[in-house]
CSV table of C-alpha atoms and ligand atoms in Angstrom, one decimal:
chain,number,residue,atom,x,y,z
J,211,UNK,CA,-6.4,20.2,-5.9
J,212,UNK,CA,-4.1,16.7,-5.6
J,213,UNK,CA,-3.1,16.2,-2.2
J,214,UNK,CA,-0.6,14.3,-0.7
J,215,UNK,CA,-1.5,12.8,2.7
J,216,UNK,CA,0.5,11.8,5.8
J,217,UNK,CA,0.8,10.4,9.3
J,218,UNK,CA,2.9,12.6,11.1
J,219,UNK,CA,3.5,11.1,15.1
J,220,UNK,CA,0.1,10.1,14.8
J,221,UNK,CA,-1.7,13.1,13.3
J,222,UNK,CA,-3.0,13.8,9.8
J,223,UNK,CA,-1.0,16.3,7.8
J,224,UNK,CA,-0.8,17.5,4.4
J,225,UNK,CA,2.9,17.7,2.6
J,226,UNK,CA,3.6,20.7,-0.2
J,227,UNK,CA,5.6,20.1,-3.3
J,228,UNK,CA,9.0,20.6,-1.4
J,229,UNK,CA,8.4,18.1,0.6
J,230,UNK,CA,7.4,19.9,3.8
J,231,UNK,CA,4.2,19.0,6.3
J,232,UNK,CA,1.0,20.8,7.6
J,233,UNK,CA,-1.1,19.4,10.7
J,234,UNK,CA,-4.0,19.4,9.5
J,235,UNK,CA,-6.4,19.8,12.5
J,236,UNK,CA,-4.1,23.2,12.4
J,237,UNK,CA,-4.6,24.1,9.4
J,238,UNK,CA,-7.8,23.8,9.4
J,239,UNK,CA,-8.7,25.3,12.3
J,240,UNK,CA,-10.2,22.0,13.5
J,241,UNK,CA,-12.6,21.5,11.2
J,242,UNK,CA,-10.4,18.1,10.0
J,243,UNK,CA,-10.2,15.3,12.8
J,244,UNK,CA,-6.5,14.9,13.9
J,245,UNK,CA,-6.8,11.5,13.8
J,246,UNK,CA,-5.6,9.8,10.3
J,247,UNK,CA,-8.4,7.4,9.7
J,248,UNK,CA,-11.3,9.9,10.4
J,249,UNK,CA,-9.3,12.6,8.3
J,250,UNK,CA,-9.4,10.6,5.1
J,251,UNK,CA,-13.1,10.6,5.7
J,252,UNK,CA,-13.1,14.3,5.0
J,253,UNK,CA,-11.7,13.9,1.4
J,254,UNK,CA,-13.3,17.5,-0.2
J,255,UNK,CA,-11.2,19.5,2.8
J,256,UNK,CA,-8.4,17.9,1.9
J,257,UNK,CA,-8.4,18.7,-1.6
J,258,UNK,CA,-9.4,22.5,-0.6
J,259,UNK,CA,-6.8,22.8,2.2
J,260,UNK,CA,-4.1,21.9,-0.3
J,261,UNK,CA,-4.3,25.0,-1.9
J,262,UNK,CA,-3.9,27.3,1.0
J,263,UNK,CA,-0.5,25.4,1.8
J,264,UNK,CA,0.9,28.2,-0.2
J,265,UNK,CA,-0.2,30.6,2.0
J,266,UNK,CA,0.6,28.7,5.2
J,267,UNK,CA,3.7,28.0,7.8
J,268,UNK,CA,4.6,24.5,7.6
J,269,UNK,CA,5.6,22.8,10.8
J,270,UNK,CA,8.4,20.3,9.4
J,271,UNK,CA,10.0,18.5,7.1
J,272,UNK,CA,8.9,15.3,5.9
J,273,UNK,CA,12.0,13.9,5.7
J,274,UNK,CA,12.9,14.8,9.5
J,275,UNK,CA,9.3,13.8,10.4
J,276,UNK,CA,8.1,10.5,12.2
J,277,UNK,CA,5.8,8.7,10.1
J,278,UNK,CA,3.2,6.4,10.8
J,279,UNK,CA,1.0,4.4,7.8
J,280,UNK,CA,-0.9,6.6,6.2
J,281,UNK,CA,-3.9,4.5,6.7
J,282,UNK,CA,-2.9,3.0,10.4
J,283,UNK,CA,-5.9,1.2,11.0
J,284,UNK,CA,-7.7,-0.2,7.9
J,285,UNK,CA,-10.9,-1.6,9.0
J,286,UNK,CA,-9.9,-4.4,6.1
J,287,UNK,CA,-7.1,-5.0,3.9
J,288,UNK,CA,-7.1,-7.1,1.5
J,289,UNK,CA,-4.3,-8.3,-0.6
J,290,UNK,CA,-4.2,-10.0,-4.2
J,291,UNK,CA,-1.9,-12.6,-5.0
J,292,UNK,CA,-0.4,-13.5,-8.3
J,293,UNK,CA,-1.5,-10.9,-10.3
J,294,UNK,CA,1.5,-10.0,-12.3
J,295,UNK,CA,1.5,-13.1,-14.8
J,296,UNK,CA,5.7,-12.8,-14.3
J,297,UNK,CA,5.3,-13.4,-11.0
J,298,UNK,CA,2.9,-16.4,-11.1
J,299,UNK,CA,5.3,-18.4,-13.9
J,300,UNK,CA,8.3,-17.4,-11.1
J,301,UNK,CA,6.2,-19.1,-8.4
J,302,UNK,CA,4.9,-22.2,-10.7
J,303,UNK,CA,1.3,-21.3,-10.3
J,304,UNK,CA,-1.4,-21.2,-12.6
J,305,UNK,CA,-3.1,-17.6,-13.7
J,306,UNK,CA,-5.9,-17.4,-11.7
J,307,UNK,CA,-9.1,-17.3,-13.6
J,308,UNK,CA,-10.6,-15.2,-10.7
J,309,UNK,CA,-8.7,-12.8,-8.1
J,310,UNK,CA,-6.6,-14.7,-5.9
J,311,UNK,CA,-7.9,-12.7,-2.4
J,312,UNK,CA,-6.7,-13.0,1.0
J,313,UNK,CA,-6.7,-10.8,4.3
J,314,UNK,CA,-3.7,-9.0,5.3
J,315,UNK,CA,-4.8,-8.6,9.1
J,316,UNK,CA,-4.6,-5.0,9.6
J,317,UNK,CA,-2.0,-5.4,12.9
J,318,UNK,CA,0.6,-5.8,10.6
J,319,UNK,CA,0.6,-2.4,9.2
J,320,UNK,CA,3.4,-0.4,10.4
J,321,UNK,CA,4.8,2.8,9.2
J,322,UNK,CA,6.9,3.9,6.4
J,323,UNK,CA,10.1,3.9,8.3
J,324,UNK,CA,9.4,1.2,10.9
J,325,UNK,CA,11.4,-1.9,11.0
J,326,UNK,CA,10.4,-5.4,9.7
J,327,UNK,CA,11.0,-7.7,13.0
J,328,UNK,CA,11.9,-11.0,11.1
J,329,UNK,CA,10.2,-14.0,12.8
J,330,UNK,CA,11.9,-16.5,10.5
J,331,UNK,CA,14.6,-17.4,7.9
J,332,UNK,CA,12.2,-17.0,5.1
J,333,UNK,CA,10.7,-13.8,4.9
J,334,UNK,CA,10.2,-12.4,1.7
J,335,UNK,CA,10.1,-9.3,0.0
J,336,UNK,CA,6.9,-7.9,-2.3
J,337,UNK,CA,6.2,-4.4,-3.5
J,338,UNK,CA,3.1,-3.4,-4.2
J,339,UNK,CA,0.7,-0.7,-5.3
J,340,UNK,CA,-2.2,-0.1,-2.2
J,341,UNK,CA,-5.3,1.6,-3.0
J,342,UNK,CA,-6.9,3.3,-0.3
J,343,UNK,CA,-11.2,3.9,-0.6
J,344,UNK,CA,-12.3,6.6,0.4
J,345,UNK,CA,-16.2,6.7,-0.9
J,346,UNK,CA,-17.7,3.5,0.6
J,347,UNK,CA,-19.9,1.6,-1.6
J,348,UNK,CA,-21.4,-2.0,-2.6
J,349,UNK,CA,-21.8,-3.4,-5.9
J,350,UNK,CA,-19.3,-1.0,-7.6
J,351,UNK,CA,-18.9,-1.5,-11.4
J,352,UNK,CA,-15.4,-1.7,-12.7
J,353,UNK,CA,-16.5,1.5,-14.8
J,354,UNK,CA,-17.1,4.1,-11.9
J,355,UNK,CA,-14.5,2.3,-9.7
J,356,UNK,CA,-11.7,4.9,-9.5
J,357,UNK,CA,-14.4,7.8,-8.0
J,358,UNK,CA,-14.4,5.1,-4.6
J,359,UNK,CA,-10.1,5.4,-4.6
J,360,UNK,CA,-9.1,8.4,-2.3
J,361,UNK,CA,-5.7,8.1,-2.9
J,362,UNK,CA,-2.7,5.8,-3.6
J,363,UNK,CA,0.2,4.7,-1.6
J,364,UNK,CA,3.5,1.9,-1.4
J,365,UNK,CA,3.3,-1.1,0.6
J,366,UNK,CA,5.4,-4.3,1.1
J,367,UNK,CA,3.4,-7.3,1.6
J,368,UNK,CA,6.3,-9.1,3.4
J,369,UNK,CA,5.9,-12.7,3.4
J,370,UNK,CA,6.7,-15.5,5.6
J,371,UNK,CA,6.9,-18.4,2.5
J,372,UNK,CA,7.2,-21.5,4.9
J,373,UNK,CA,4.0,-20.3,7.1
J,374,UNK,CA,2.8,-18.9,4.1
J,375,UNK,CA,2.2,-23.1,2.9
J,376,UNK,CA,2.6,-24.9,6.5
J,377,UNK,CA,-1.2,-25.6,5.7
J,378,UNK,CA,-2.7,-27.6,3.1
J,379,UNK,CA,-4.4,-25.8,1.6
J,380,UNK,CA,-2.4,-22.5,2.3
J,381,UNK,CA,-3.3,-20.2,4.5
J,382,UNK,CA,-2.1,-16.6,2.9
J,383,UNK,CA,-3.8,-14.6,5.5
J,384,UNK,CA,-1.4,-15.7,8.1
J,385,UNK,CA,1.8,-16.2,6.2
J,386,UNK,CA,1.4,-12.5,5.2
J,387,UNK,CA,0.3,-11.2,8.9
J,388,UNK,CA,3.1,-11.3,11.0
J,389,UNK,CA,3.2,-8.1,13.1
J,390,UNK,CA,5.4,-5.6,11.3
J,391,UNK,CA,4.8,-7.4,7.5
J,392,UNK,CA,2.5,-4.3,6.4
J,393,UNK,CA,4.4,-1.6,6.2
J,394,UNK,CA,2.6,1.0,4.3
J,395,UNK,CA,3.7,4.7,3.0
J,396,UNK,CA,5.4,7.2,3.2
J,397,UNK,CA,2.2,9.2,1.6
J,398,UNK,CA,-1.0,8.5,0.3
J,399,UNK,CA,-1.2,10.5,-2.8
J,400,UNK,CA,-4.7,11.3,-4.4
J,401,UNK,CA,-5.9,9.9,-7.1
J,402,UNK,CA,-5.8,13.4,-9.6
J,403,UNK,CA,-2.4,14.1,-8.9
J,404,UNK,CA,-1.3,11.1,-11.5
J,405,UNK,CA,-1.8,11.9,-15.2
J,406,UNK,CA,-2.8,7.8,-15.4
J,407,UNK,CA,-3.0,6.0,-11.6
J,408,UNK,CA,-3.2,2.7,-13.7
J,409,UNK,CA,0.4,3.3,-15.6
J,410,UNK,CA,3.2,3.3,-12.3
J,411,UNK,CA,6.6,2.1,-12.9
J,412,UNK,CA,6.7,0.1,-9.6
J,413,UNK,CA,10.4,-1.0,-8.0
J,414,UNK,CA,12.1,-2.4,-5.4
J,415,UNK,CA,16.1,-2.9,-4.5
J,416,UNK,CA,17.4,-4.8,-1.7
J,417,UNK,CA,20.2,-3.5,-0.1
J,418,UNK,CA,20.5,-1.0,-3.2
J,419,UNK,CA,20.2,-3.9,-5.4
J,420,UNK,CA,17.2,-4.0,-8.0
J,421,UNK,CA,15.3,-6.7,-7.4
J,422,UNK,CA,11.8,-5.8,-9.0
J,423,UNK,CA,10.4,-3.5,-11.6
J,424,UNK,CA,7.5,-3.4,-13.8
J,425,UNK,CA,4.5,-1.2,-14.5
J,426,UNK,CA,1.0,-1.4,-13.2
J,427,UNK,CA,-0.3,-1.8,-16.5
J,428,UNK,CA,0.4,-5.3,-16.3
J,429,UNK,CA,-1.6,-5.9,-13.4
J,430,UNK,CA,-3.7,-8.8,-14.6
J,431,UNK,CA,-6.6,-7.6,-12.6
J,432,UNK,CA,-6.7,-3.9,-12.8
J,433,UNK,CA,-7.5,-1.8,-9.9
J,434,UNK,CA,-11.3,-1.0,-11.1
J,435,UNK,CA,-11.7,-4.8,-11.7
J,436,UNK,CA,-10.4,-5.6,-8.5
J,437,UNK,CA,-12.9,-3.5,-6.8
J,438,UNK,CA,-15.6,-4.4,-9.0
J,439,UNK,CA,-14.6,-8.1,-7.6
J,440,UNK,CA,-14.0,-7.2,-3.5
J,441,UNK,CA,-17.4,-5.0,-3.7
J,442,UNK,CA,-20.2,-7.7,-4.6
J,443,UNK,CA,-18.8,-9.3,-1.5
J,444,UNK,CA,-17.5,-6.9,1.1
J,445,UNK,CA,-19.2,-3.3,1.3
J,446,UNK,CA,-16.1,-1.6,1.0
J,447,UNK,CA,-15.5,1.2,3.5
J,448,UNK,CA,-13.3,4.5,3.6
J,449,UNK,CA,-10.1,3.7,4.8
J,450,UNK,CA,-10.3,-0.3,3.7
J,451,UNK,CA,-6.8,-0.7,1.8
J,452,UNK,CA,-5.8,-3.2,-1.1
J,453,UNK,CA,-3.0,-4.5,-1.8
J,454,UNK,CA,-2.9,-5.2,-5.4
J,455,UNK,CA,-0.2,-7.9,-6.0
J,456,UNK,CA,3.6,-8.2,-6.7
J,457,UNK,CA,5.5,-8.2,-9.6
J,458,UNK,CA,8.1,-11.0,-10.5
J,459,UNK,CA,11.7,-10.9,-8.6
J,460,UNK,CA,10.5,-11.8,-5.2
J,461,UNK,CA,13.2,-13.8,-3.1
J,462,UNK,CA,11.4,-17.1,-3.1
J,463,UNK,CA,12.1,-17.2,-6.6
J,464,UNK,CA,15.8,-18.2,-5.6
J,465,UNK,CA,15.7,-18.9,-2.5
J,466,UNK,CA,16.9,-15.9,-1.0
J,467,UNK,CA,15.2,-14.5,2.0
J,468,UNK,CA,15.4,-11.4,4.3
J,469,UNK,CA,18.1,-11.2,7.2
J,470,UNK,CA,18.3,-8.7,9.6
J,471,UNK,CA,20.0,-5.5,8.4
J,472,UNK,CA,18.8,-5.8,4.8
J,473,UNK,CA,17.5,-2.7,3.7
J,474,UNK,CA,13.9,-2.8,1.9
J,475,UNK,CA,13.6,0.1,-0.8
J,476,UNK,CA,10.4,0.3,-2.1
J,477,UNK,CA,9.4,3.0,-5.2
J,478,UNK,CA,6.8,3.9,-7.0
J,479,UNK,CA,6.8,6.7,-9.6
J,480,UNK,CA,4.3,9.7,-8.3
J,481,UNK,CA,3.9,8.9,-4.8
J,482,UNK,CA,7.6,8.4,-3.6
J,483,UNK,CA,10.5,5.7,-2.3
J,484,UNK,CA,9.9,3.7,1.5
J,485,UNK,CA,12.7,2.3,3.4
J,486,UNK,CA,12.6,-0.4,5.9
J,487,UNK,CA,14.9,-2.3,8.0
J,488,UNK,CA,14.7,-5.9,8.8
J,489,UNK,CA,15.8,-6.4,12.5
A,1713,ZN,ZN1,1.5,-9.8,-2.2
C-alpha cells in the first residue's frame, strides 16, 4: 500500500488519510528503527504497516504535530539548477545541454515548519519537487529509475543570489547552503500513491501571493534522467535527496527578495502545502 511518511519530534511515523500520525517503532512493535533515516531503509514495512493504520490508535494529529524533515540527514543532496526552460530565460542563462548539478550541504535542511533565518537582503525563494532514494544503486538507467525513488516530498531551495555569484565562476553549493535554506516536507509520500509522480502541479505564494506554478512535466531533465545522470557518478544511497529544479517566478527575477516575516507557502499536488517563516 502508498504510504505517507513523517518526522514527528524526531521519530518516524506513518500519517492515515485524515491526516492523523502513527509512531512507527510503535506500531510496529519495534521491528522499524525510530530513527527517520534508518526507517526509510525499511521501505516493504512501511508499505505493510500502512494497511493496519485502519485498525490502529493514532497518537496525534499531524497538523498539531512537530515536524522535522522527512529525510533529516541526507547523506547527499543534490540540487539541479535551471531545469524549467521558464526559469532559465527569467535568469538569462543558457539551457544546459547537460544537468546543471550542485551540492545542497545537508546542514541546511530544516523541517517543514521551521523558520528560514535570513542572513542577507537577497534571499530568494524556489519550490521544488525532492525525490528521496530509497534502493541504492550505481549506473541506473533512466528506464528502471523510478524502482530506486522511495517516495516524494516539497522543498525550498532558498537561495542567497549575491553569495550565490560572489565567485567567478559561481559557487551554487554555498549560495544555496546557508543553515536553515533546506527546508524539506511536511511528508514524504511514496512513489504508488500518485497516478503519474512525473505530472505535479507544483506552486508557491508568498505571503498568499502566487508567485510560481507549473507542472513537473516540464522538467527539462526528468526525474529518471536525472538519476540516470547523478548515478554514473555518485552510487546513490537510501536517504540521498534531489532537488530537482525551480520553475520560473523566483524573486531574483525582479528583484524582490525575502524579509523577515514573509510567509513561504510551498504546494505540491499529492503530497501537501509547507509553510515557513523568514525571521
Ligand atoms: Zn533550485
Amino acid at each position: 500500500m502508498a504510504f505517507r511518511f513523517a518526522n514527528v519530534s524526531g521519530r518516524a511515523a506513518l500519517v492515515d488519510r485524515d491526516g492523523r500520525w502513527y509512531d512507527l517503532d510503535k506500531l510496529s512493535g519495534g521491528a522499524v528503527p525510530a530513527d527517520p533515516m534508518a526507517a526509510i531503509a525499511e521501505a516493504a514495512a512501511l508499505h505493510r504497516l500502512d494497511e493496519q493504520l485502519a485498525s490502529s490508535e493514532p497518537d496525534g494529529q499531524l497538523a498539531e504535530a512537530s515536524l522535522g524533515a522527512p529525510i533529516p540527514r541526507p547523506r547527499n543532496a543534490f540540487g539541479v539548477g535551471l531545469n524549467y526552460r521558464p526559469h532559465a530565460e527569467e535568469a538569462n542563462m543558457e539551457l544546459p545541454e547537460r544537468p546543471l548539478v550542485f551540492g545542497k550541504f545537508s546542514s541546511c535542511i530544516v523541517g517543514p515548519t521551521d523558520d528560514v533565518e535570513l542572513r542577507s537582503e537577497t534571499a530568494d525563494w524556489e519550490v521544488e519537487l525532492v525525490v528521496a532514494i530509497g534502493t541504492a544503486g550505481r549506473d541506473i538507467p533512466a528506464d528502471s529509475a523510478w524502482d530506486h525513488v522511495l517516495g516524494l516530498t516539497i522543498g525550498q531551495d532558498i537561495s542567497d543570489r549575491r553569495l550565490q555569484f560572489a565567485a567567478k565562476p559561481p559557487h551554487f553549493d554555498l549560495g544555496k547552503s546557508r543553515d536553515t535554506y533546506g527546508p524539506m516536507g511536511p511528508v514524504l509520500v511514496s512513489t504508488d500513491s500518485f497516478a503519474d509522480p512525473t505530472d505535479l502541479a507544483i506552486s508557491c505564494q508568498i505571503n498568499g501571493e502566487p508567485k510560481q506554478a507549473d507542472r513537473t512535466t516540464s522538467l527539462i531533465f526528468s526525474v529518471a534522467e536525472l538519476i540516470e545522470y547523478l548515478s554514473g557518478i555518485v552510487t546513490l544511497d537510501v536517504g540521498d535527496v534531489i532537488f530537482t529544479g525551480t520553475p520560473a517566478g523566483v524573486g531574483a527575477a525582479s528583484q524582490t527578495y525575502l524579509a523577515p516575516g514573509d510567509v513561504i507557502t510551498s504546494t505540491i499536488e499529492g503530497i501537501g502545502t509547507m509553510s515557513n517563516t523568514c525571521v
